[in-house]
Tab-separated table of C-alpha atoms in Angstrom:
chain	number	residue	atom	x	y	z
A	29	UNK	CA	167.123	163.772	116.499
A	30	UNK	CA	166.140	160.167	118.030
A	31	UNK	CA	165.843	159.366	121.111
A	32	UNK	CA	167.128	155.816	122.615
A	33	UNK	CA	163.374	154.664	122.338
A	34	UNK	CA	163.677	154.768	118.491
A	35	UNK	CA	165.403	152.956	116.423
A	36	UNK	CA	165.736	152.671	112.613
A	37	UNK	CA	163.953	149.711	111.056
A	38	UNK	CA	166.227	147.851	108.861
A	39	UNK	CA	164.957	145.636	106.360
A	40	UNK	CA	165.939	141.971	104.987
A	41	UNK	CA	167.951	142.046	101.674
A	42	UNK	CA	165.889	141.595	99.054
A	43	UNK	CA	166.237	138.557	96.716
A	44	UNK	CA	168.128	140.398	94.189
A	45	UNK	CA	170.717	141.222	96.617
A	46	UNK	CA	171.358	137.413	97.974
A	47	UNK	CA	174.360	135.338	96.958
A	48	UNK	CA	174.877	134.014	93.882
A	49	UNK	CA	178.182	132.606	93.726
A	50	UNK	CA	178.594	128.947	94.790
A	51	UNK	CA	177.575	129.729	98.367
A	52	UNK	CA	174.699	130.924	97.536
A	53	UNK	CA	174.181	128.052	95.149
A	54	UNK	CA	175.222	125.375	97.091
A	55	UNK	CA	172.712	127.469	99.807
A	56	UNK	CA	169.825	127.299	97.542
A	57	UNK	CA	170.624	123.263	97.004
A	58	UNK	CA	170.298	122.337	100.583
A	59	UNK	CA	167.189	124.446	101.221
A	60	UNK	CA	165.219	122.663	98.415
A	61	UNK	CA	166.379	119.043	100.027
A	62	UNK	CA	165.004	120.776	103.417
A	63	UNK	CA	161.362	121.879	102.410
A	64	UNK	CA	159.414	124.112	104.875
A	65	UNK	CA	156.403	120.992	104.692
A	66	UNK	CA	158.704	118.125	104.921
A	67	UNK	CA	160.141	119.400	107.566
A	68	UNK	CA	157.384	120.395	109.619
A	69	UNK	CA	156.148	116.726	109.085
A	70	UNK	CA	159.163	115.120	110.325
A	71	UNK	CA	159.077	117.022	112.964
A	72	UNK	CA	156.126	116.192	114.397
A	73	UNK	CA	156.210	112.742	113.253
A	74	UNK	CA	160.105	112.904	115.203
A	75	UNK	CA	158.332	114.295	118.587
A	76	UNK	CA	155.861	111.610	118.441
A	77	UNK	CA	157.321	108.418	118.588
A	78	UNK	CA	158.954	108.177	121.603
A	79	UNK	CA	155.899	109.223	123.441
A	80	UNK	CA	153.926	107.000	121.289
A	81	UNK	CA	156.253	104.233	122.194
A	82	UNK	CA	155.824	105.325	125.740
A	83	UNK	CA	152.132	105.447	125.859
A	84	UNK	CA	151.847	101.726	124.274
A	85	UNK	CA	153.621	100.201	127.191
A	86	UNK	CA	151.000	101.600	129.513
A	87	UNK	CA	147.912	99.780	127.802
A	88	UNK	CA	146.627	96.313	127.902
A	89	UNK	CA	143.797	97.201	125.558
A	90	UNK	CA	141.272	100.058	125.035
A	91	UNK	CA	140.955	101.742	128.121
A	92	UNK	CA	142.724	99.240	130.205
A	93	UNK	CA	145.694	100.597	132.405
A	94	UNK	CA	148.553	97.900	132.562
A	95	UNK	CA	149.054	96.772	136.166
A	96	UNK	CA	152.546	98.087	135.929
A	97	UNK	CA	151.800	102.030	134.636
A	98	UNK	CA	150.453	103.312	138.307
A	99	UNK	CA	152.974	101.117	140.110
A	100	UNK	CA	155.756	103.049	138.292
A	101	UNK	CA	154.002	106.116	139.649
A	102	UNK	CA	153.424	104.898	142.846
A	103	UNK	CA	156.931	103.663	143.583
A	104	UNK	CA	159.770	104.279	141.077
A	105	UNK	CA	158.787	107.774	139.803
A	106	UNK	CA	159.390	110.760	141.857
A	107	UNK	CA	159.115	114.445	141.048
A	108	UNK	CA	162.819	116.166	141.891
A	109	UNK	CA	161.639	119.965	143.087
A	110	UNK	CA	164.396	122.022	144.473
A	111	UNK	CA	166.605	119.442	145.364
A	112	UNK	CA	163.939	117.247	147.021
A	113	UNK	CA	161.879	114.648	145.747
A	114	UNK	CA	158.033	114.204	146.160
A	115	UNK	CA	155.967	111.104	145.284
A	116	UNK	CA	153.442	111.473	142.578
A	117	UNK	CA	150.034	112.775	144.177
A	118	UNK	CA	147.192	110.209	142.845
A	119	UNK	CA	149.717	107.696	141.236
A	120	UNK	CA	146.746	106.247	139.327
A	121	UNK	CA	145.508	109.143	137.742
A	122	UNK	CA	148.918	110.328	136.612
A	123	UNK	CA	149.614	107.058	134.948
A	124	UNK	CA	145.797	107.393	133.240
A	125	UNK	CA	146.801	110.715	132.472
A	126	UNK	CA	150.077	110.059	130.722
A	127	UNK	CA	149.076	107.096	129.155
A	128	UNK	CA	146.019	108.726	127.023
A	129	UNK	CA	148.713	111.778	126.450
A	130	UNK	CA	151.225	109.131	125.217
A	131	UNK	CA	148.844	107.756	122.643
A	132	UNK	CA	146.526	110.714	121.551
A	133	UNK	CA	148.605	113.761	121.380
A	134	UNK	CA	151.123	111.655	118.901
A	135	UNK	CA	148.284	110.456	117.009
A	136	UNK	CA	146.781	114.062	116.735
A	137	UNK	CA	150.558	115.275	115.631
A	138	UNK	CA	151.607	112.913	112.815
A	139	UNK	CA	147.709	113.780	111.494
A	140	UNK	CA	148.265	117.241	111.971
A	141	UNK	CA	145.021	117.744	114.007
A	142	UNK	CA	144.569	120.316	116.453
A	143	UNK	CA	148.513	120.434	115.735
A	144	UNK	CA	149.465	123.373	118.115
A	145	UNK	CA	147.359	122.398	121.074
A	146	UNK	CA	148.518	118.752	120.966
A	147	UNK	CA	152.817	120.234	120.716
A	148	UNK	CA	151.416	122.287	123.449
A	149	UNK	CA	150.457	118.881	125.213
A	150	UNK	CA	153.919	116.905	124.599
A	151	UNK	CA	155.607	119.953	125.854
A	152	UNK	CA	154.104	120.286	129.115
A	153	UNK	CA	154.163	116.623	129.588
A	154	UNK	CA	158.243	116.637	128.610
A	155	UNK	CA	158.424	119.496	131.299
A	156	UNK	CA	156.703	116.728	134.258
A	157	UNK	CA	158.929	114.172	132.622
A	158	UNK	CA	162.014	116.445	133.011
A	159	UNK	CA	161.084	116.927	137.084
A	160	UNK	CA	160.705	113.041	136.816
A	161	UNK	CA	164.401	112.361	135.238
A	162	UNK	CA	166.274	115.465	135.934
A	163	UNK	CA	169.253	113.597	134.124
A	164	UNK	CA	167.204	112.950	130.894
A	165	UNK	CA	167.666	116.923	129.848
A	166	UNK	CA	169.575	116.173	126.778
A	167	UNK	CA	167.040	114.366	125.439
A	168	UNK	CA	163.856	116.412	127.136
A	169	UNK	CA	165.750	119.383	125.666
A	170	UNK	CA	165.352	117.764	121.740
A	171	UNK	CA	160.984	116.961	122.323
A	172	UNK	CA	161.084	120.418	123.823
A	173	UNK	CA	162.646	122.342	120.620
A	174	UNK	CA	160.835	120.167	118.331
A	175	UNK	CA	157.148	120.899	120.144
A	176	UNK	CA	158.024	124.691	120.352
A	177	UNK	CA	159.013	124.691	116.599
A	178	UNK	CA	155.593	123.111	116.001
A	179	UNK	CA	154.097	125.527	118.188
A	180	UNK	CA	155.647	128.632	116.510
A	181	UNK	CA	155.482	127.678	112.865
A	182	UNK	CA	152.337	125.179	112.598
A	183	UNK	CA	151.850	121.951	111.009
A	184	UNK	CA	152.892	122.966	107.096
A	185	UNK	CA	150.512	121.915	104.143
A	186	UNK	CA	150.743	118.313	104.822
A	187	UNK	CA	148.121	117.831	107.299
A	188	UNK	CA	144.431	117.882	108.371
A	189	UNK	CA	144.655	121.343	110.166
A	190	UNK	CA	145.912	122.872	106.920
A	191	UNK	CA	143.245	121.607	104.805
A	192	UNK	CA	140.125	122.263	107.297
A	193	UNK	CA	141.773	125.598	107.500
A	194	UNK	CA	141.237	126.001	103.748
A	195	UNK	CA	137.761	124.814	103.981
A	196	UNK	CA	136.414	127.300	106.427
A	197	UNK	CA	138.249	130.104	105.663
């Protein structure tokens, strides 16, 4: 007898059992076009450019802040909190913030370096940008599945993680 705390495990079909008929064909096709690598690299690639593109406006060279990054923090962007909005605390250090975010955690992405961490980086920083453009979602809701699919399934073979994983195993 079970009890409502068990349950029976039931397993995937095996290969054997999977369809062979033109579904199953035309199934098989369109999985080889979408490889697991490829795929991972396009979408981390595909989560980093608009931050990338983001992060280049804030720069006027190595280091240097454009005048026009803290300004937007100071005066056009507000964080929308339970039907309120709050100013930015430390406008300039937000905008510093962002603006190294914008241009390393891309970089570190499309390499495949600390891959996790850095989807781990774009999606807290879509969550702040969310608070910051409540009417953005649709678009906030895209980086966010693409950084948690990162996060879940890695960078693939085709990057640095994968290969200094190798190395020190």
């Amino acid at each position: 007898m079970t009890t409502i705390f068990e349950h029976e495990e039931k397993t995937a079909p095996s290969d054997d059992t999977a369809p062979t008929g033109i579904i199953g064909k035309a199934s098989n096709l369109i999985q080889s076009v979408a490889q697991k690598d490829i795929t991972q690299l396009v979408l981390r690639i595909a989560v980093s450019v608009p931050f990338w593109k983001s992060g280049d406006l804030k720069w006027d060279g190595f280091l240097q802040l454009s005048e026009i990054a803290p300004l937007l923090f100071e005066n056009e962007f507000q964080l929308h909190i339970l039907g309120n909005t709050y100013p930015f605390p430390f406008p300039y250090v937000f905008a510093f913030g962002a603006g190294l975010g914008e241009v390393i955690l891309p970089v570190f992405l499309v390499l495949g370096i600390f891959t996790r961490f850095a989807a781990f980086g774009i999606l807290g920083m879509t969550a702040v940008i969310q608070l910051t453009v409540p009417t953005g979602w649709p678009v906030h809701l895209t980086w966010a599945a693409m950084a948690l699919a990162i996060m879940a399934w890695g960078p693939g073979r085709i990057a640095v993680d994968h290969f200094l994983k190798r190395i020190y195993r």
